[in-house]
Amino acid sequence: MLSFTRTLRLPVNLGSPCASGSSLRNLSFSSPVLARRTRPVIEEDFTDDDFLELLTETPEVADSPSSGHLMLREQRQILHYLRLIEHEMPKLVAYRKPFIPPTSATPLIVRSLDYQGEPHLATIKRVVVVAVDHLPLQTPQAIHKFKLLAGPRWTPNPPTDAGVAKGEPWGNGYIKISCEYLPRPEMNLKWASDTLDKLVAEANDPKDTFKTVPLDLRHVYAKARKAKKGDHLHGRVLNRPTIKDFPTEWLPGRN
């Protein structure tokens, strides 16, 4: 803060008005009111020529704003993937394999998740889906016991994310086992496969067939009720009508 000094000239002896002499005492003090500027600094220091020079001169540092840098980064990222498509994708032809439909010897459907090389916790998860009819279950009692042992992992219809075609027959349903607790994807897949083998071996054990124990379908009806499509009514949850159930005599030209 600037300070301004004001000087007062007072007599040396204030108590005796009759005192003679011409000696005076100087007193000074500063005031914020006097230090306040009455005009802006830019108006005091700059003239019209200075303003014109500021508007016309070229800045020393020529740089774009933050939004411009974001646009450039996005363009560089797009160019990176375009270069991969142009130069690296043709090399994948060497790994091309003919499609072979799955057979009864390979009934397992293994599902994995990938984020194109980016690290993610879900990439170590492995899911195994298989139809109960494709498993080496020896008797109907073994199939019933297998469903009881599977619990909520068994469903009469194939899971929506299993990759099973809609026209596939349901049969005795499907079982879905997933694992993501181990540090490696191969370890999670091995655990799911070993668990499935243990279930099959236990279901084929004739010591106890659990034939008097009814099948628990509460998880099936709860899922159908949550979907709000009416599948939980009139037994549709186990036998949902499809196009195959359409009466052939209703088709034109079938009379």
Short mmCIF file of C-alpha atoms in Angstrom, two decimals:
data_model
loop_
_atom_site.label_atom_id
_atom_site.label_comp_id
_atom_site.label_asym_id
_atom_site.label_seq_id
_atom_site.Cartn_x
_atom_site.Cartn_y
_atom_site.Cartn_z
CA MET A 1 0.00 0.00 0.00
CA LEU A 2 1.28 3.45 -0.89
CA SER A 3 1.44 6.11 1.81
CA PHE A 4 1.28 9.86 1.48
CA THR A 5 2.75 12.22 4.04
CA ARG A 6 1.07 15.42 5.18
CA THR A 7 3.09 17.92 7.19
CA LEU A 8 1.62 20.21 9.86
CA ARG A 9 3.53 23.21 11.09
CA LEU A 10 2.76 23.81 14.79
CA PRO A 11 4.44 26.02 17.41
CA VAL A 12 6.94 24.38 19.68
CA ASN A 13 5.29 25.55 22.91
CA LEU A 14 1.51 25.03 22.63
CA GLY A 15 0.91 25.82 26.32
CA SER A 16 2.04 29.45 26.30
CA PRO A 17 0.25 31.46 23.66
CA CYS A 18 2.48 34.37 24.48
CA ALA A 19 5.62 32.48 23.74
CA SER A 20 7.81 34.20 21.30
CA GLY A 21 9.91 32.69 18.63
CA SER A 22 9.36 31.34 15.20
CA SER A 23 10.46 27.72 15.74
CA LEU A 24 7.90 25.22 14.39
CA ARG A 25 7.50 21.41 14.79
CA ASN A 26 6.83 19.18 11.75
CA LEU A 27 4.31 16.29 12.27
CA SER A 28 3.60 13.69 9.59
CA PHE A 29 1.07 10.82 9.27
CA SER A 30 -0.12 8.44 6.51
CA SER A 31 -3.70 7.67 5.50
CA PRO A 32 -5.09 4.74 3.40
CA VAL A 33 -7.59 7.12 1.90
CA LEU A 34 -4.82 9.25 0.52
CA ALA A 35 -2.98 6.14 -0.78
CA ARG A 36 -5.98 4.91 -2.82
CA ARG A 37 -5.62 5.23 -6.59
CA THR A 38 -8.21 7.30 -8.30
CA ARG A 39 -7.34 6.02 -11.80
CA PRO A 40 -6.60 2.47 -13.01
CA VAL A 41 -2.96 1.53 -13.38
CA ILE A 42 -3.36 0.55 -17.03
CA GLU A 43 -4.70 3.99 -17.86
CA GLU A 44 -1.80 5.68 -16.12
CA ASP A 45 1.00 3.59 -17.67
CA PHE A 46 -0.33 2.83 -21.18
CA THR A 47 -1.01 5.16 -24.04
CA ASP A 48 -3.01 4.59 -27.20
CA ASP A 49 0.13 3.55 -29.07
CA ASP A 50 0.89 0.97 -26.38
CA PHE A 51 -2.59 -0.53 -26.71
CA LEU A 52 -2.23 -0.74 -30.51
CA GLU A 53 1.13 -2.45 -30.16
CA LEU A 54 -0.35 -5.07 -27.82
CA LEU A 55 -3.08 -5.88 -30.34
CA THR A 56 -0.84 -6.10 -33.39
CA GLU A 57 2.33 -7.78 -32.10
CA THR A 58 2.87 -11.52 -32.53
CA PRO A 59 2.94 -13.49 -29.25
CA GLU A 60 6.26 -15.03 -28.33
CA VAL A 61 4.73 -18.45 -27.46
CA ALA A 62 2.36 -19.76 -30.17
CA ASP A 63 0.41 -22.66 -28.56
CA SER A 64 -3.13 -23.99 -28.85
CA PRO A 65 -5.50 -24.18 -25.89
CA SER A 66 -6.29 -27.35 -23.94
CA SER A 67 -9.21 -28.24 -26.21
CA GLY A 68 -6.86 -28.19 -29.19
CA HIS A 69 -4.47 -30.59 -27.49
CA LEU A 70 -7.39 -32.94 -26.72
CA MET A 71 -8.42 -32.94 -30.38
CA LEU A 72 -4.85 -33.68 -31.47
CA ARG A 73 -4.59 -36.55 -29.00
CA GLU A 74 -7.84 -38.04 -30.30
CA GLN A 75 -6.60 -37.79 -33.89
CA ARG A 76 -3.31 -39.46 -32.96
CA GLN A 77 -5.22 -42.30 -31.33
CA ILE A 78 -7.38 -42.79 -34.41
CA LEU A 79 -4.32 -42.76 -36.66
CA HIS A 80 -2.68 -45.38 -34.44
CA TYR A 81 -5.56 -47.81 -34.94
CA LEU A 82 -5.74 -47.03 -38.65
CA ARG A 83 -2.06 -47.96 -38.96
CA LEU A 84 -2.76 -51.21 -37.13
CA ILE A 85 -5.59 -52.01 -39.53
CA GLU A 86 -3.44 -51.19 -42.55
CA HIS A 87 -0.19 -52.91 -41.57
CA GLU A 88 -0.87 -55.46 -38.83
CA MET A 89 -4.30 -56.90 -39.64
CA PRO A 90 -3.17 -58.57 -42.91
CA LYS A 91 -0.65 -60.58 -40.89
CA LEU A 92 -3.50 -62.36 -39.09
CA VAL A 93 -4.25 -64.33 -42.27
CA ALA A 94 -1.43 -66.70 -41.30
CA TYR A 95 -3.46 -67.76 -38.24
CA ARG A 96 -6.67 -68.44 -40.14
CA LYS A 97 -8.33 -71.80 -39.39
CA PRO A 98 -11.34 -73.43 -41.04
CA PHE A 99 -14.51 -73.59 -38.98
CA ILE A 100 -15.22 -77.05 -37.59
CA PRO A 101 -18.62 -77.51 -35.92
CA PRO A 102 -18.39 -78.82 -32.36
CA THR A 103 -19.01 -82.51 -31.88
CA SER A 104 -20.23 -84.59 -28.96
CA ALA A 105 -16.59 -85.13 -27.97
CA THR A 106 -16.20 -81.39 -27.23
CA PRO A 107 -19.47 -80.33 -25.57
CA LEU A 108 -18.04 -77.56 -23.39
CA ILE A 109 -18.62 -73.91 -24.28
CA VAL A 110 -15.94 -71.69 -22.74
CA ARG A 111 -16.61 -67.96 -22.58
CA SER A 112 -14.00 -65.32 -21.84
CA LEU A 113 -13.87 -61.52 -21.83
CA ASP A 114 -11.20 -59.32 -23.36
CA TYR A 115 -10.72 -55.54 -23.50
CA GLN A 116 -8.37 -55.45 -26.52
CA GLY A 117 -5.19 -55.68 -24.48
CA GLU A 118 -6.21 -53.26 -21.74
CA PRO A 119 -5.78 -54.60 -18.18
CA HIS A 120 -9.06 -55.38 -16.44
CA LEU A 121 -10.11 -57.62 -13.56
CA ALA A 122 -12.78 -59.34 -15.65
CA THR A 123 -10.26 -60.73 -18.16
CA ILE A 124 -9.24 -63.55 -15.81
CA LYS A 125 -12.80 -64.85 -15.50
CA ARG A 126 -13.76 -68.05 -17.32
CA VAL A 127 -17.28 -69.42 -17.77
CA VAL A 128 -18.10 -73.01 -18.75
CA VAL A 129 -21.55 -73.86 -20.17
CA VAL A 130 -22.62 -77.34 -21.26
CA ALA A 131 -25.87 -79.12 -21.99
CA VAL A 132 -26.76 -81.86 -19.52
CA ASP A 133 -27.62 -84.21 -22.39
CA HIS A 134 -24.01 -83.98 -23.63
CA LEU A 135 -22.51 -85.11 -20.32
CA PRO A 136 -21.62 -88.78 -19.67
CA LEU A 137 -24.49 -89.38 -17.26
CA GLN A 138 -25.43 -93.04 -17.26
CA THR A 139 -29.02 -93.21 -15.99
CA PRO A 140 -32.05 -90.94 -15.55
CA GLN A 141 -31.41 -91.12 -11.80
CA ALA A 142 -27.91 -89.75 -12.43
CA ILE A 143 -29.37 -86.86 -14.45
CA HIS A 144 -31.79 -86.04 -11.62
CA LYS A 145 -29.00 -86.21 -9.05
CA PHE A 146 -26.79 -84.02 -11.22
CA LYS A 147 -29.49 -81.32 -11.35
CA LEU A 148 -29.83 -81.45 -7.57
CA LEU A 149 -26.08 -81.14 -7.06
CA ALA A 150 -25.80 -78.24 -9.52
CA GLY A 151 -28.41 -76.20 -7.64
CA PRO A 152 -28.97 -72.68 -9.08
CA ARG A 153 -26.21 -73.28 -11.64
CA TRP A 154 -28.64 -75.47 -13.57
CA THR A 155 -31.36 -73.90 -15.72
CA PRO A 156 -33.88 -75.55 -18.05
CA ASN A 157 -33.04 -73.10 -20.85
CA PRO A 158 -29.59 -72.10 -22.13
CA PRO A 159 -28.09 -68.91 -20.63
CA THR A 160 -28.47 -65.84 -22.81
CA ASP A 161 -24.71 -65.18 -22.87
CA ALA A 162 -23.67 -68.79 -23.57
CA GLY A 163 -23.65 -68.52 -27.35
CA VAL A 164 -26.23 -71.28 -27.80
CA ALA A 165 -28.55 -70.91 -30.78
CA LYS A 166 -32.19 -70.15 -30.03
CA GLY A 167 -33.36 -73.16 -32.02
CA GLU A 168 -31.39 -75.64 -29.95
CA PRO A 169 -33.57 -78.11 -28.00
CA TRP A 170 -33.50 -77.59 -24.27
CA GLY A 171 -33.53 -81.26 -23.32
CA ASN A 172 -32.50 -81.66 -19.68
CA GLY A 173 -31.25 -78.10 -19.42
CA TYR A 174 -27.85 -76.50 -19.11
CA ILE A 175 -25.30 -75.99 -16.38
CA LYS A 176 -23.13 -72.89 -16.03
CA ILE A 177 -19.99 -72.74 -13.87
CA SER A 178 -17.79 -69.64 -13.62
CA CYS A 179 -14.66 -68.77 -11.66
CA GLU A 180 -12.70 -65.53 -11.23
CA TYR A 181 -11.00 -65.97 -7.85
CA LEU A 182 -7.67 -67.37 -9.05
CA PRO A 183 -4.92 -65.10 -10.43
CA ARG A 184 -4.61 -66.74 -13.87
CA PRO A 185 -7.31 -67.37 -16.52
CA GLU A 186 -6.02 -70.91 -17.09
CA MET A 187 -6.34 -71.67 -13.39
CA ASN A 188 -9.94 -70.45 -13.33
CA LEU A 189 -10.80 -72.58 -16.36
CA LYS A 190 -9.13 -75.62 -14.78
CA TRP A 191 -11.09 -75.14 -11.57
CA ALA A 192 -14.40 -74.93 -13.45
CA SER A 193 -13.56 -78.02 -15.51
CA ASP A 194 -12.51 -80.01 -12.44
CA THR A 195 -15.68 -79.01 -10.61
CA LEU A 196 -17.78 -80.23 -13.54
CA ASP A 197 -15.91 -83.56 -13.54
CA LYS A 198 -16.55 -83.96 -9.82
CA LEU A 199 -20.28 -83.30 -10.30
CA VAL A 200 -20.50 -85.90 -13.06
CA ALA A 201 -18.59 -88.48 -11.01
CA GLU A 202 -20.79 -87.86 -7.97
CA ALA A 203 -23.99 -88.04 -10.04
CA ASN A 204 -22.97 -91.44 -11.48
CA ASP A 205 -22.31 -92.82 -8.00
CA PRO A 206 -25.16 -95.33 -7.35
CA LYS A 207 -24.85 -95.22 -3.55
CA ASP A 208 -27.50 -92.53 -3.17
CA THR A 209 -29.66 -91.42 -6.09
CA PHE A 210 -31.83 -88.85 -4.23
CA LYS A 211 -34.76 -90.01 -6.33
CA THR A 212 -37.25 -88.96 -3.65
CA VAL A 213 -35.91 -85.40 -3.47
CA PRO A 214 -37.82 -83.01 -5.75
CA LEU A 215 -36.02 -80.59 -8.01
CA ASP A 216 -35.79 -77.04 -6.60
CA LEU A 217 -36.95 -74.53 -9.22
CA ARG A 218 -37.21 -71.42 -7.06
CA HIS A 219 -34.29 -69.73 -8.80
CA VAL A 220 -35.86 -70.46 -12.19
CA TYR A 221 -39.24 -68.98 -11.25
CA ALA A 222 -37.61 -65.99 -9.54
CA LYS A 223 -35.68 -65.15 -12.70
CA ALA A 224 -38.79 -65.55 -14.87
CA ARG A 225 -40.85 -63.40 -12.50
CA LYS A 226 -38.18 -60.70 -12.54
CA ALA A 227 -38.18 -60.64 -16.36
CA LYS A 228 -41.95 -59.83 -16.31
CA LYS A 229 -42.70 -61.74 -19.51
CA GLY A 230 -45.28 -64.13 -18.06
CA ASP A 231 -43.04 -67.20 -18.24
CA HIS A 232 -43.79 -68.08 -14.62
CA LEU A 233 -47.48 -68.66 -15.45
CA HIS A 234 -49.07 -71.94 -16.61
CA GLY A 235 -45.81 -73.88 -16.61
CA ARG A 236 -44.23 -71.84 -19.40
CA VAL A 237 -40.95 -71.62 -17.53
CA LEU A 238 -40.17 -75.26 -18.42
CA ASN A 239 -42.00 -75.55 -21.73
CA ARG A 240 -42.03 -72.19 -23.43
CA PRO A 241 -43.89 -72.36 -26.75
CA THR A 242 -41.78 -71.83 -29.85
CA ILE A 243 -42.42 -71.73 -33.59
CA LYS A 244 -42.15 -75.52 -33.63
CA ASP A 245 -45.36 -75.70 -31.58
CA PHE A 246 -47.35 -73.81 -34.21
CA PRO A 247 -50.14 -76.08 -35.56
CA THR A 248 -49.25 -77.22 -39.05
CA GLU A 249 -52.92 -77.52 -40.00
CA TRP A 250 -53.25 -73.76 -39.65
CA LEU A 251 -50.72 -73.15 -42.41
CA PRO A 252 -52.15 -72.31 -45.85
CA GLY A 253 -52.22 -75.22 -48.27
CA ARG A 254 -52.14 -77.81 -45.49
CA ASN A 255 -55.88 -78.56 -45.49
#
